[in-house]
Tab-separated table of C-alpha atoms in Angstrom:
chain	number	residue	atom	x	y	z
A	1	MET	CA	-57.861	-11.730	-158.037
A	2	SER	CA	-59.989	-13.852	-155.734
A	3	SER	CA	-63.737	-14.283	-155.683
A	4	PRO	CA	-65.982	-13.458	-152.684
A	5	LEU	CA	-65.329	-17.028	-151.516
A	6	ALA	CA	-61.774	-16.030	-150.578
A	7	ILE	CA	-62.564	-15.170	-146.948
A	8	GLY	CA	-63.918	-18.644	-146.305
A	9	ALA	CA	-61.048	-20.124	-148.300
A	10	VAL	CA	-58.419	-18.516	-146.044
A	11	SER	CA	-60.116	-19.973	-142.965
A	12	ALA	CA	-60.261	-23.405	-144.622
A	13	VAL	CA	-56.569	-23.313	-145.579
A	14	LEU	CA	-55.501	-22.270	-142.076
A	15	ARG	CA	-57.577	-24.994	-140.482
A	16	ASN	CA	-56.094	-27.547	-142.890
A	17	LEU	CA	-52.571	-26.309	-142.115
A	18	LEU	CA	-53.117	-26.692	-138.370
A	19	ASP	CA	-54.791	-30.090	-138.750
A	20	ASP	CA	-51.984	-31.513	-140.902
A	21	GLY	CA	-49.320	-30.048	-138.654
A	22	LEU	CA	-50.744	-31.608	-135.507
A	23	ILE	CA	-50.986	-34.980	-137.238
A	24	GLU	CA	-47.339	-34.785	-138.331
A	25	ALA	CA	-46.278	-33.705	-134.823
A	26	GLY	CA	-47.220	-37.130	-133.503
A	27	SER	CA	-48.938	-38.149	-130.330
A	28	ALA	CA	-47.490	-35.569	-127.941
A	29	MET	CA	-50.981	-35.011	-126.594
A	30	GLY	CA	-51.710	-38.696	-126.194
A	31	LEU	CA	-55.223	-37.987	-127.477
A	32	THR	CA	-56.971	-37.133	-130.708
A	33	VAL	CA	-57.114	-33.362	-131.279
A	34	ASP	CA	-60.065	-31.719	-133.048
A	35	VAL	CA	-59.286	-28.680	-135.224
A	36	THR	CA	-62.339	-26.502	-135.925
A	37	ALA	CA	-63.229	-23.062	-137.250
A	38	VAL	CA	-66.446	-22.228	-135.411
A	39	ALA	CA	-67.640	-19.490	-133.073
A	40	PRO	CA	-66.323	-20.093	-129.507
A	41	ASP	CA	-69.797	-19.795	-127.973
A	42	THR	CA	-70.918	-22.891	-129.928
A	43	ILE	CA	-68.297	-25.116	-128.268
A	44	ASP	CA	-69.695	-27.231	-125.416
A	45	LEU	CA	-67.356	-26.683	-122.489
A	46	ASP	CA	-69.344	-28.996	-120.180
A	47	ASP	CA	-68.785	-32.161	-122.225
A	48	ALA	CA	-66.537	-34.336	-120.027
A	49	ASP	CA	-65.747	-36.682	-122.931
A	50	ALA	CA	-64.710	-33.929	-125.346
A	51	SER	CA	-61.295	-34.268	-126.981
A	52	PRO	CA	-58.734	-31.470	-126.802
A	53	ARG	CA	-59.605	-28.888	-129.388
A	54	LEU	CA	-57.895	-26.173	-131.358
A	55	ASN	CA	-60.325	-23.561	-132.685
A	56	LEU	CA	-59.695	-20.836	-135.265
A	57	PHE	CA	-62.252	-18.016	-135.236
A	58	LEU	CA	-62.477	-15.024	-137.624
A	59	TYR	CA	-63.518	-12.194	-135.336
A	60	GLN	CA	-62.872	-9.110	-137.490
A	61	VAL	CA	-62.421	-8.027	-141.112
A	62	THR	CA	-60.814	-4.653	-141.896
A	63	PRO	CA	-59.861	-2.811	-145.103
A	64	ASN	CA	-56.230	-3.170	-146.080
A	65	GLN	CA	-54.475	0.182	-145.734
A	66	GLY	CA	-52.112	-0.392	-148.642
A	67	TRP	CA	-54.780	-1.276	-151.209
A	68	ARG	CA	-57.857	0.633	-150.070
A	69	ASN	CA	-57.038	3.750	-152.147
A	70	ALA	CA	-55.871	1.863	-155.229
A	71	ALA	CA	-59.169	2.476	-157.059
A	72	LEU	CA	-62.927	2.397	-156.720
A	73	PRO	CA	-65.487	0.637	-158.922
A	74	SER	CA	-66.512	3.138	-161.590
A	75	ARG	CA	-69.155	3.461	-164.264
A	76	SER	CA	-69.554	5.698	-167.273
A	77	SER	CA	-71.631	8.774	-166.453
A	78	VAL	CA	-73.044	8.691	-169.981
A	79	THR	CA	-73.892	5.055	-170.712
A	80	GLY	CA	-73.698	3.531	-167.245
A	81	GLU	CA	-71.257	0.849	-168.431
A	82	ARG	CA	-68.839	-0.547	-165.856
A	83	LEU	CA	-65.359	0.809	-166.501
A	84	THR	CA	-63.256	-0.812	-163.781
A	85	ASN	CA	-63.473	-3.645	-161.270
A	86	ALA	CA	-61.402	-2.316	-158.389
A	87	PRO	CA	-60.381	-4.994	-155.873
A	88	LEU	CA	-61.827	-5.196	-152.387
A	89	ALA	CA	-58.684	-5.491	-150.230
A	90	LEU	CA	-59.221	-7.010	-146.781
A	91	ASP	CA	-57.224	-8.022	-143.721
A	92	LEU	CA	-58.594	-10.965	-141.732
A	93	HIS	CA	-58.178	-11.078	-137.960
A	94	TYR	CA	-58.292	-14.460	-136.211
A	95	VAL	CA	-58.175	-15.647	-132.637
A	96	LEU	CA	-56.631	-19.087	-132.133
A	97	THR	CA	-57.869	-20.832	-128.982
A	98	ALA	CA	-56.798	-24.098	-127.342
A	99	TYR	CA	-59.177	-26.189	-125.243
A	100	GLY	CA	-58.189	-29.010	-122.925
A	101	ARG	CA	-59.649	-30.609	-119.786
A	102	ALA	CA	-56.463	-32.073	-118.306
A	103	ASP	CA	-53.480	-30.211	-116.899
A	104	PHE	CA	-51.284	-28.506	-119.507
A	105	GLN	CA	-53.257	-29.831	-122.491
A	106	ALA	CA	-54.341	-26.385	-123.674
A	107	GLU	CA	-50.843	-24.914	-123.208
A	108	ILE	CA	-49.137	-27.719	-125.143
A	109	LEU	CA	-51.699	-27.565	-127.912
A	110	LEU	CA	-51.417	-23.782	-128.244
A	111	GLY	CA	-47.611	-24.055	-128.344
A	112	TYR	CA	-47.713	-26.534	-131.217
A	113	ALA	CA	-50.223	-24.383	-133.114
A	114	MET	CA	-48.273	-21.147	-132.715
A	115	HIS	CA	-45.072	-22.892	-133.835
A	116	LEU	CA	-46.813	-24.211	-136.947
A	117	LEU	CA	-47.977	-20.715	-137.916
A	118	HIS	CA	-44.518	-19.306	-137.078
A	119	GLU	CA	-42.927	-21.765	-139.497
A	120	ARG	CA	-45.462	-20.954	-142.238
A	121	PRO	CA	-45.748	-17.143	-142.252
A	122	VAL	CA	-46.838	-17.194	-145.906
A	123	LEU	CA	-49.559	-19.356	-147.444
A	124	ASP	CA	-47.867	-20.383	-150.671
A	125	ARG	CA	-49.965	-21.060	-153.730
A	126	GLU	CA	-49.326	-24.796	-153.833
A	127	ALA	CA	-50.392	-25.215	-150.209
A	128	ILE	CA	-53.602	-23.343	-150.925
A	129	ARG	CA	-54.364	-25.592	-153.918
A	130	ARG	CA	-53.700	-28.742	-151.893
A	131	ALA	CA	-55.892	-27.570	-149.029
A	132	LEU	CA	-58.849	-26.573	-151.200
A	133	ASP	CA	-58.573	-29.489	-153.653
A	134	PRO	CA	-57.179	-32.404	-151.616
A	135	SER	CA	-56.443	-34.792	-154.517
A	136	PRO	CA	-56.762	-37.772	-154.816
A	137	LEU	CA	-59.656	-37.343	-152.381
A	138	ASP	CA	-62.956	-36.849	-154.192
A	139	VAL	CA	-64.093	-33.282	-153.406
A	140	SER	CA	-67.747	-34.309	-153.784
A	141	MET	CA	-67.360	-36.318	-150.569
A	142	LEU	CA	-66.681	-33.132	-148.599
A	143	PRO	CA	-69.346	-30.814	-147.120
A	144	PRO	CA	-71.082	-28.527	-149.678
A	145	ALA	CA	-69.600	-25.373	-148.139
A	146	PHE	CA	-66.069	-26.741	-148.571
A	147	GLN	CA	-66.790	-27.806	-152.142
A	148	ALA	CA	-67.744	-24.239	-153.014
A	149	LEU	CA	-64.387	-22.923	-151.751
A	150	THR	CA	-62.524	-24.697	-154.566
A	151	ALA	CA	-63.764	-21.925	-156.889
A	152	SER	CA	-62.346	-19.089	-154.762
A	153	ASP	CA	-59.235	-18.561	-156.979
A	154	LEU	CA	-57.335	-17.699	-153.784
A	155	ALA	CA	-54.136	-19.333	-155.007
A	156	ASP	CA	-54.097	-17.179	-158.140
A	157	GLN	CA	-54.547	-13.753	-156.571
A	158	LEU	CA	-51.860	-11.115	-157.096
A	159	GLU	CA	-50.494	-11.060	-153.543
A	160	GLN	CA	-49.806	-14.009	-151.316
A	161	ILE	CA	-51.478	-14.360	-147.914
A	162	LYS	CA	-49.121	-13.443	-145.066
A	163	LEU	CA	-49.712	-14.428	-141.418
A	164	THR	CA	-48.623	-12.014	-138.710
A	165	PRO	CA	-49.076	-12.401	-134.945
A	166	SER	CA	-51.027	-9.451	-133.573
A	167	ILE	CA	-50.938	-8.111	-130.039
A	168	MET	CA	-54.159	-7.678	-128.118
A	169	SER	CA	-54.082	-5.898	-124.769
A	170	ASN	CA	-55.852	-7.305	-121.739
A	171	ASP	CA	-58.617	-4.776	-122.285
A	172	GLU	CA	-59.101	-5.741	-125.939
A	173	MET	CA	-59.014	-9.453	-125.150
A	174	SER	CA	-61.518	-8.970	-122.343
A	175	LYS	CA	-63.894	-7.063	-124.615
A	176	LEU	CA	-63.587	-9.730	-127.326
A	177	TRP	CA	-64.441	-12.618	-125.044
A	178	SER	CA	-67.215	-10.640	-123.412
A	179	ALA	CA	-68.734	-10.040	-126.849
A	180	LEU	CA	-68.384	-13.750	-127.660
A	181	GLN	CA	-70.191	-14.598	-124.406
A	182	SER	CA	-67.890	-17.537	-123.819
A	183	HIS	CA	-65.363	-18.469	-121.120
A	184	TYR	CA	-61.812	-17.393	-121.855
A	185	ARG	CA	-59.249	-20.033	-122.834
A	186	PRO	CA	-55.540	-19.665	-123.774
A	187	SER	CA	-55.547	-17.755	-127.056
A	188	ALA	CA	-53.345	-16.028	-129.609
A	189	SER	CA	-54.419	-13.572	-132.307
A	190	TYR	CA	-53.220	-13.403	-135.914
A	191	GLN	CA	-53.735	-11.230	-138.962
A	192	ALA	CA	-53.965	-12.660	-142.500
A	193	SER	CA	-53.186	-10.100	-145.190
A	194	VAL	CA	-54.108	-9.356	-147.887
A	195	VAL	CA	-57.231	-10.874	-149.493
A	196	LEU	CA	-58.052	-9.276	-152.853
A	197	ILE	CA	-61.624	-9.800	-154.024
A	198	GLU	CA	-62.524	-8.582	-157.501
A	199	GLY	CA	-65.794	-8.625	-159.419
A	200	ALA	CA	-66.130	-10.601	-162.628
A	201	ARG	CA	-68.313	-8.143	-164.522
A	202	PRO	CA	-66.863	-7.059	-167.866
A	203	GLY	CA	-65.312	-3.620	-167.932
A	204	VAL	CA	-64.494	-1.152	-170.691
A	205	SER	CA	-60.873	-0.294	-171.433
A	206	PRO	CA	-60.114	2.691	-173.697
A	207	LEU	CA	-57.887	2.354	-176.710
A	208	PRO	CA	-54.506	4.143	-176.799
A	209	VAL	CA	-54.463	7.754	-177.995
A	210	LEU	CA	-52.975	8.049	-181.484
A	211	SER	CA	-52.809	11.839	-181.658
A	212	ARG	CA	-53.694	14.904	-179.630
A	213	GLY	CA	-56.306	16.340	-181.927
A	214	PRO	CA	-56.601	15.851	-185.714
A	215	ARG	CA	-53.455	15.785	-187.843
A	216	ASP	CA	-52.706	18.240	-190.574
A	217	PRO	CA	-53.099	16.347	-193.899
A	218	THR	CA	-49.960	17.966	-195.333
A	219	THR	CA	-47.493	18.077	-192.445
A	220	GLN	CA	-49.060	15.235	-190.405
A	221	ARG	CA	-48.519	17.325	-187.295
A	222	GLU	CA	-50.931	17.013	-184.390
A	223	ARG	CA	-53.203	19.939	-183.680
A	224	GLY	CA	-52.357	19.626	-179.991
A	225	VAL	CA	-54.405	20.559	-176.972
A	226	LEU	CA	-57.181	23.043	-177.740
A	227	VAL	CA	-56.725	26.252	-175.738
A	228	ASN	CA	-59.244	29.084	-175.468
A	229	PRO	CA	-58.598	32.580	-174.053
A	230	ASP	CA	-61.194	32.284	-171.286
A	231	LEU	CA	-62.034	30.295	-168.181
A	232	LEU	CA	-64.822	28.253	-169.798
A	233	PRO	CA	-64.486	24.520	-170.504
A	234	SER	CA	-62.559	23.777	-173.693
A	235	VAL	CA	-65.127	21.213	-174.893
A	236	PRO	CA	-68.919	21.468	-175.330
A	237	THR	CA	-70.402	21.475	-171.828
A	238	LEU	CA	-73.926	21.760	-170.465
A	239	PHE	CA	-74.499	23.821	-167.327
A	240	ARG	CA	-78.196	23.916	-166.568
A	241	ALA	CA	-81.694	23.091	-167.852
A	242	GLU	CA	-84.294	25.723	-166.930
A	243	PRO	CA	-88.059	25.105	-167.337
A	244	GLN	CA	-90.194	28.067	-168.347
A	245	PHE	CA	-91.204	30.596	-165.646
A	246	SER	CA	-88.638	29.017	-163.267
A	247	GLN	CA	-91.027	26.155	-162.514
A	248	THR	CA	-89.956	23.227	-160.388
A	249	GLY	CA	-90.168	20.981	-163.426
A	250	ALA	CA	-90.970	20.882	-167.107
A	251	ARG	CA	-94.111	19.329	-168.587
A	252	LEU	CA	-94.607	17.686	-171.955
A	253	GLY	CA	-95.205	20.281	-174.629
A	254	GLU	CA	-93.330	23.032	-172.756
A	255	PRO	CA	-90.033	24.705	-173.706
A	256	VAL	CA	-86.809	24.269	-171.763
A	257	THR	CA	-83.767	26.528	-171.977
A	258	VAL	CA	-80.412	24.757	-171.733
A	259	THR	CA	-77.346	26.843	-170.973
A	260	GLY	CA	-73.765	25.787	-171.510
A	261	ALA	CA	-70.519	26.577	-173.301
A	262	ARG	CA	-69.139	25.750	-176.795
A	263	LEU	CA	-72.511	24.477	-178.016
A	264	ALA	CA	-72.057	25.880	-181.534
A	265	GLY	CA	-71.780	23.340	-184.333
A	266	THR	CA	-74.015	21.162	-186.479
A	267	GLY	CA	-76.114	18.022	-186.151
A	268	HIS	CA	-77.385	18.793	-182.639
A	269	VAL	CA	-79.291	15.923	-181.020
A	270	VAL	CA	-80.623	16.187	-177.468
A	271	LEU	CA	-80.496	12.928	-175.488
A	272	LEU	CA	-83.035	12.424	-172.668
A	273	ARG	CA	-82.266	9.486	-170.406
A	274	HIS	CA	-84.344	7.937	-167.638
A	275	ARG	CA	-83.531	5.071	-165.290
A	276	LEU	CA	-86.374	2.955	-166.728
A	277	ASN	CA	-85.309	3.395	-170.376
A	278	GLU	CA	-82.450	1.421	-171.860
A	279	GLN	CA	-81.984	3.842	-174.761
A	280	PRO	CA	-82.107	7.658	-174.668
A	281	PHE	CA	-85.020	9.561	-176.169
A	282	GLU	CA	-83.661	11.748	-178.976
A	283	LEU	CA	-85.016	15.082	-180.174
A	284	THR	CA	-83.765	18.062	-182.159
A	285	PRO	CA	-83.429	21.442	-180.405
A	286	ASP	CA	-85.642	24.292	-181.568
A	287	SER	CA	-82.727	26.721	-181.769
A	288	VAL	CA	-79.096	27.083	-180.764
A	289	ALA	CA	-77.631	30.482	-179.956
A	290	ALA	CA	-74.888	31.621	-182.340
A	291	SER	CA	-72.660	32.281	-179.328
A	292	GLY	CA	-72.962	28.625	-178.326
A	293	GLU	CA	-74.074	29.571	-174.821
A	294	SER	CA	-77.649	28.263	-174.880
A	295	MET	CA	-80.278	26.354	-176.803
A	296	THR	CA	-84.013	25.880	-176.571
A	297	ILE	CA	-85.821	22.550	-176.712
A	298	THR	CA	-89.519	21.696	-176.530
A	299	LEU	CA	-90.491	18.458	-174.854
A	300	PRO	CA	-92.831	16.654	-177.267
A	301	GLY	CA	-96.332	15.899	-176.044
A	302	ASP	CA	-97.542	13.427	-178.678
A	303	ALA	CA	-98.645	9.884	-177.931
A	304	ALA	CA	-95.217	8.442	-178.716
A	305	ALA	CA	-93.513	10.771	-176.239
A	306	GLN	CA	-96.105	10.057	-173.542
A	307	ALA	CA	-95.328	6.343	-173.821
A	308	ALA	CA	-91.550	6.696	-174.225
A	309	LEU	CA	-90.777	9.305	-171.584
A	310	ALA	CA	-91.337	8.874	-167.857
A	311	ALA	CA	-91.921	11.427	-165.126
A	312	GLY	CA	-89.188	12.013	-162.583
A	313	GLN	CA	-85.573	12.981	-163.011
A	314	LEU	CA	-84.190	12.930	-166.529
A	315	SER	CA	-80.569	13.417	-167.528
A	316	VAL	CA	-80.091	15.739	-170.497
A	317	GLY	CA	-77.141	15.325	-172.819
A	318	LEU	CA	-76.213	16.700	-176.227
A	319	ARG	CA	-74.521	15.141	-179.227
A	320	LEU	CA	-73.128	17.527	-181.849
A	321	LEU	CA	-70.457	17.890	-184.487
A	322	VAL	CA	-68.016	20.629	-183.559
A	323	ASP	CA	-66.610	22.608	-186.457
A	324	GLY	CA	-63.271	21.197	-187.521
A	325	GLU	CA	-63.691	17.814	-185.847
A	326	PRO	CA	-64.207	14.572	-187.792
A	327	ALA	CA	-66.650	12.821	-185.444
A	328	PRO	CA	-69.587	13.908	-183.295
A	329	ARG	CA	-68.920	14.674	-179.657
A	330	GLU	CA	-71.195	13.987	-176.686
A	331	THR	CA	-71.400	16.396	-173.769
A	332	ASN	CA	-71.848	15.805	-170.071
A	333	THR	CA	-75.345	15.271	-168.669
A	334	ILE	CA	-77.403	17.590	-166.458
A	335	PRO	CA	-80.603	16.901	-164.474
A	336	LEU	CA	-84.090	17.933	-165.543
A	337	ILE	CA	-87.290	17.198	-163.641
A	338	LEU	CA	-90.110	16.025	-165.876
A	339	ALA	CA	-93.277	16.870	-163.971
A	340	PRO	CA	-96.393	14.723	-164.474
A	341	THR	CA	-99.592	16.314	-165.724
A	342	ALA	CA	-102.691	14.859	-164.088
A	343	ASP	CA	-106.050	15.085	-165.867
A	344	PHE	CA	-107.988	16.302	-162.837
A	345	ALA	CA	-110.867	17.585	-164.980
A	346	SER	CA	-111.757	14.049	-166.115
A	347	ALA	CA	-111.016	12.326	-162.810
A	348	ASP	CA	-113.645	9.957	-161.442
A	349	LEU	CA	-114.284	10.426	-157.699
A	350	GLN	CA	-116.567	8.140	-155.717
A	351	ARG	CA	-117.405	8.132	-152.012
A	352	THR	CA	-118.586	5.097	-150.074
A	353	ALA	CA	-118.966	4.458	-146.387
A	354	SER	CA	-115.455	2.964	-146.193
A	355	GLU	CA	-113.406	5.056	-148.628
A	356	VAL	CA	-113.132	7.804	-151.216
A	357	THR	CA	-111.684	6.574	-154.515
A	358	VAL	CA	-110.076	8.679	-157.233
A	359	GLU	CA	-109.382	7.348	-160.719
A	360	LEU	CA	-107.417	9.519	-163.145
A	361	THR	CA	-104.886	9.452	-165.980
A	362	ALA	CA	-101.579	11.271	-166.269
A	363	SER	CA	-99.130	12.408	-168.902
A	364	PRO	CA	-96.605	10.959	-169.491
A	365	GLN	CA	-97.838	7.494	-168.659
A	366	VAL	CA	-96.867	6.358	-165.182
A	367	ARG	CA	-94.844	3.155	-165.446
A	368	THR	CA	-95.789	0.182	-163.308
A	369	GLN	CA	-92.349	0.364	-161.638
A	370	GLN	CA	-92.931	3.953	-160.509
A	371	LYS	CA	-94.497	5.090	-157.268
A	372	ALA	CA	-97.440	7.457	-157.751
A	373	VAL	CA	-98.916	9.481	-154.888
A	374	LEU	CA	-101.994	11.715	-155.067
A	375	ILE	CA	-102.168	14.566	-152.570
A	376	ILE	CA	-105.564	16.182	-151.947
A	377	GLY	CA	-105.131	19.134	-149.643
A	378	THR	CA	-102.689	17.658	-147.141
A	379	THR	CA	-103.836	14.032	-147.385
A	380	GLU	CA	-101.817	11.493	-149.396
A	381	ALA	CA	-102.699	8.164	-150.984
A	382	VAL	CA	-100.525	5.739	-152.944
A	383	ALA	CA	-101.761	4.371	-156.262
A	384	ALA	CA	-102.865	0.755	-156.379
A	385	ALA	CA	-100.784	-1.743	-158.336
A	386	ARG	CA	-101.482	-1.928	-162.074
A	387	ASP	CA	-100.695	-4.401	-164.842
A	388	ASP	CA	-100.003	-1.889	-167.618
A	389	ALA	CA	-98.727	1.684	-167.847
A	390	ALA	CA	-101.762	2.654	-169.931
A	391	ASP	CA	-104.147	1.721	-167.111
A	392	PRO	CA	-105.564	4.651	-165.084
A	393	LEU	CA	-104.271	5.382	-161.599
A	394	LEU	CA	-106.551	4.387	-158.718
A	395	PHE	CA	-106.232	5.969	-155.278
A	396	SER	CA	-108.124	5.167	-152.113
A	397	PHE	CA	-108.564	7.815	-149.386
A	398	ASP	CA	-109.934	7.628	-145.873
A	399	PRO	CA	-113.645	8.588	-145.815
A	400	ALA	CA	-112.820	11.297	-143.277
A	401	ILE	CA	-111.390	13.467	-146.045
A	402	ALA	CA	-113.368	16.701	-146.308
A	403	ALA	CA	-115.812	17.190	-149.182
A	404	GLY	CA	-115.649	20.127	-151.577
A	405	GLU	CA	-113.119	21.692	-153.899
A	406	GLN	CA	-109.528	21.072	-152.805
A	407	ARG	CA	-106.059	21.657	-154.243
A	408	ALA	CA	-104.532	18.482	-155.661
A	409	ARG	CA	-101.203	17.385	-157.053
A	410	LEU	CA	-99.791	14.136	-158.385
A	411	ARG	CA	-96.331	12.998	-157.321
A	412	VAL	CA	-94.468	10.434	-159.435
A	413	ASP	CA	-91.029	9.263	-158.264
A	414	GLY	CA	-90.723	12.441	-156.207
A	415	ALA	CA	-91.690	14.813	-159.043
A	416	ASP	CA	-94.874	16.820	-158.360
A	417	SER	CA	-97.325	18.111	-160.897
A	418	ILE	CA	-97.091	21.892	-161.227
A	419	LEU	CA	-99.351	23.344	-158.538
A	420	LEU	CA	-98.267	26.985	-158.846
A	421	ASP	CA	-98.730	29.255	-161.850
A	422	ARG	CA	-95.639	31.478	-162.098
A	423	SER	CA	-96.406	33.092	-165.442
A	424	GLY	CA	-97.515	36.358	-163.798
A	425	THR	CA	-95.769	38.814	-161.558
A	426	GLN	CA	-96.687	36.767	-158.486
A	427	PRO	CA	-97.208	33.022	-158.126
A	428	ILE	CA	-100.796	31.817	-157.739
A	429	PHE	CA	-102.405	28.403	-157.410
A	430	ALA	CA	-103.057	26.905	-160.840
A	431	PRO	CA	-106.840	26.892	-161.363
A	432	ASP	CA	-106.844	23.461	-163.019
A	433	GLN	CA	-105.065	21.695	-160.124
A	434	VAL	CA	-108.230	21.050	-158.107
A	435	LEU	CA	-110.527	18.124	-157.385
A	436	GLU	CA	-114.155	18.234	-156.302
A	437	VAL	CA	-114.374	15.694	-153.469
A	438	PRO	CA	-117.969	14.350	-153.143
């Protein structure tokens, strides 16, 4: 596969092909011909001393229809590792334009150019290597942009580049030249297909399957595909994580009920992942239902958990050993909102003529990469930048904010502190989610 330099490499090879072909064709023009690959609006048409010119311009790039559904870049939903590097398949659309000041110069030049491309409908690999690495010429003598194209790997891609004349109607040609804001000159359009660009990041390839399930130690027969007489998933699967009282999120120290299927087994370990943590936070569930349909976990609230966990969206997974299987199995992941808990009772509020400042702490600690917003009543303020997660949050409000007791909530990465108390028959405002504005 080619690198992202392949688009520029195709243009460079085509320009080289046209340049060499016009040199070999001799002096039919009687003048030196310039071969360029620039935007038509940058060409000075008023220069009376300008030589005849042949210009190749890339005006459009489209996905290749044959390759576009081959695959998509994918990552593991569990670890985030890259699994595949699917190629970016592109078709390149060029307009070839001839410029000449004397009679018939442009027509003759365009005829030579179109014949050259007709005779070379495929850019063979050796021609690409010669064009991008013109030995024995020292590549370091060439412009820096051209030097970079030698690393495009265009000659080694799976498919060869094919050139096909494309038909543009008068309407399409008129729109193109109007968009270019340049005067029309005799032109022909071509399509170069296909350019395959692939990433160089390492992927993960699975090993071949040796058996469908464990083998019987006596007969060495495979167990086969596990079938259950119901419509539930055949492997341990998590469905949903529900905070207590149907709250919008769970807080540290509170229980969470996780529902699923086939959760029975041994060695249960709950895995809590967050985008800012490289490794999952592990904890043991409080209980697992004998039916395997649910389990209960309690989010720890100690100092270690406050530093290790982060507010916002967590992904909850489970690792367990299913009865009869030799190795632990890891389930899918489900979302869980970890709501921040702001210490409003110990908050420090100060009013000056220019602002009202609020300094408070939160649990878990708000990372320096997270966005924290304090909402007092209906007024919001974003926390000032900090150097360490253990530093308190500092908010600055407009002095027009009303004084007195007001409802408050802290929002971290879109997760709000719990403002409503749903433990009763009807929801009420939590009495501790208030600030006394001076």
